[in-house]
Coordinates of C-alpha atoms in Angstrom, one line a residue:
M13 CA 112.8 109.7 111.4
D14 CA 113.0 109.2 107.6
T15 CA 115.8 110.7 105.7
P16 CA 115.1 113.3 103.1
S17 CA 116.0 111.0 100.2
T18 CA 113.7 108.3 101.6
L19 CA 110.8 110.7 101.8
K20 CA 111.5 111.9 98.3
E21 CA 111.6 108.3 97.1
E22 CA 108.3 107.5 98.9
L23 CA 106.7 110.6 97.3
A24 CA 108.2 109.8 93.9
A25 CA 106.7 106.3 94.2
I26 CA 103.3 107.7 95.0
D27 CA 103.5 110.0 92.0
I28 CA 104.3 106.9 89.8
R29 CA 101.4 104.9 91.1
V30 CA 99.0 107.8 90.8
A31 CA 100.1 108.3 87.2
E32 CA 99.4 104.6 86.5
L33 CA 96.1 104.7 88.1
K34 CA 95.1 107.8 86.1
E35 CA 96.0 105.9 83.0
N36 CA 93.6 103.2 84.0
I37 CA 90.9 105.8 84.4
K38 CA 91.7 107.3 81.1
L39 CA 91.5 103.7 79.5
G40 CA 88.2 103.0 81.1
E41 CA 86.8 106.4 80.0
A42 CA 87.9 105.7 76.4
L43 CA 86.4 102.2 76.5
A44 CA 83.1 103.8 77.8
R45 CA 83.1 106.3 74.9
L46 CA 83.7 103.4 72.4
H47 CA 80.7 101.5 73.9
E48 CA 78.6 104.5 73.0
E49 CA 79.8 104.7 69.3
P50 CA 77.2 103.1 67.1
D51 CA 79.8 101.6 64.7
F52 CA 81.8 100.0 67.6
M53 CA 78.6 98.7 69.1
H54 CA 77.5 97.3 65.7
V55 CA 80.8 95.8 64.5
I56 CA 82.6 94.7 67.8
L57 CA 79.9 94.3 70.4
N58 CA 77.1 92.8 68.2
A59 CA 78.7 91.3 65.2
Y60 CA 81.9 90.0 66.6
L61 CA 81.4 89.4 70.3
E62 CA 77.9 88.1 70.1
K63 CA 76.9 87.0 66.5
E64 CA 80.3 85.5 65.6
A65 CA 80.6 83.7 69.0
D66 CA 77.1 82.2 68.4
R67 CA 77.9 81.2 64.9
L68 CA 81.2 79.5 65.9
F69 CA 79.5 77.7 68.8
G70 CA 76.8 76.6 66.4
V71 CA 79.3 75.2 64.0
L72 CA 80.9 73.2 66.9
T73 CA 77.6 71.9 68.2
T74 CA 76.0 71.0 64.9
P75 CA 76.2 67.3 64.2
S76 CA 78.8 67.0 61.5
Y77 CA 82.2 65.7 61.1
L78 CA 84.9 68.5 61.6
K79 CA 88.6 68.0 61.2
R80 CA 90.5 68.3 64.3
D81 CA 92.4 71.4 63.1
V82 CA 89.1 73.1 62.1
M83 CA 87.7 72.4 65.5
E84 CA 90.9 73.7 67.2
N85 CA 90.8 76.8 65.0
I86 CA 87.1 77.5 66.0
M87 CA 88.0 76.9 69.8
D88 CA 90.9 79.4 69.4
K89 CA 88.5 81.9 67.9
L90 CA 86.0 81.4 70.7
T91 CA 88.8 81.8 73.3
T92 CA 89.9 85.1 71.6
I93 CA 86.4 86.4 71.8
R94 CA 86.1 85.4 75.5
N95 CA 89.5 87.1 76.2
V96 CA 88.3 90.3 74.5
K97 CA 85.1 90.4 76.6
Q98 CA 87.3 89.7 79.7
F99 CA 89.7 92.5 78.7
F100 CA 86.8 94.9 78.5
V101 CA 85.5 93.9 81.9
T102 CA 89.0 94.2 83.5
V103 CA 89.5 97.7 81.9
I104 CA 86.2 98.9 83.5
Q105 CA 86.9 97.3 86.8
N106 CA 90.5 98.8 87.0
A107 CA 89.1 102.2 86.1
N108 CA 86.4 102.0 88.7
M109 CA 88.9 101.0 91.4
A110 CA 91.5 103.5 90.4
Q111 CA 89.9 106.6 91.9
E112 CA 89.6 105.0 95.3
Q113 CA 93.3 103.9 95.1
I114 CA 94.3 107.4 94.1
D115 CA 92.5 108.7 97.1
E116 CA 94.5 106.3 99.3
E117 CA 97.7 107.3 97.7
E118 CA 96.9 110.9 98.3
D119 CA 96.2 110.1 102.0
L120 CA 99.6 108.4 102.2
R121 CA 101.2 111.5 100.6
K122 CA 99.6 113.6 103.3
E123 CA 100.8 111.3 106.0
I124 CA 104.4 111.2 104.7
T125 CA 104.4 115.0 104.3
A126 CA 103.1 115.4 107.9
R127 CA 105.6 113.1 109.1
D128 CA 108.4 115.1 107.4
T129 CA 107.0 118.3 108.8
Q130 CA 106.8 116.8 112.2
G131 CA 110.4 115.6 111.9
D132 CA 111.4 119.2 111.0
T133 CA 109.8 120.6 114.1
D134 CA 111.1 117.9 116.4
G135 CA 114.7 118.3 115.3

């Protein structure tokens, strides 16, 4: 049988995990709202993540002599664009998985509570 302090710690840990998961959902919802905003779509999604990436890639692939530091700077910019895109994907994936994880945490909470209740009736 678990001690009351252990049960409280387990339940507190579940509360912390659920709160973190809810933050993931809120972040995903916020990003989804941003993706619906015309200015965000125009400036970030179209102008920066697409057109600027195409422009930078074009500069790299155009037959011309670029100094090493200029090429490195362009590569850094392309890497940043890739990282922003990956961040957006990760936020959405985390938000999508969070509700399932919350459900699992709530099931665990029920098991712990039932175990505690069972322990009270056994004693």
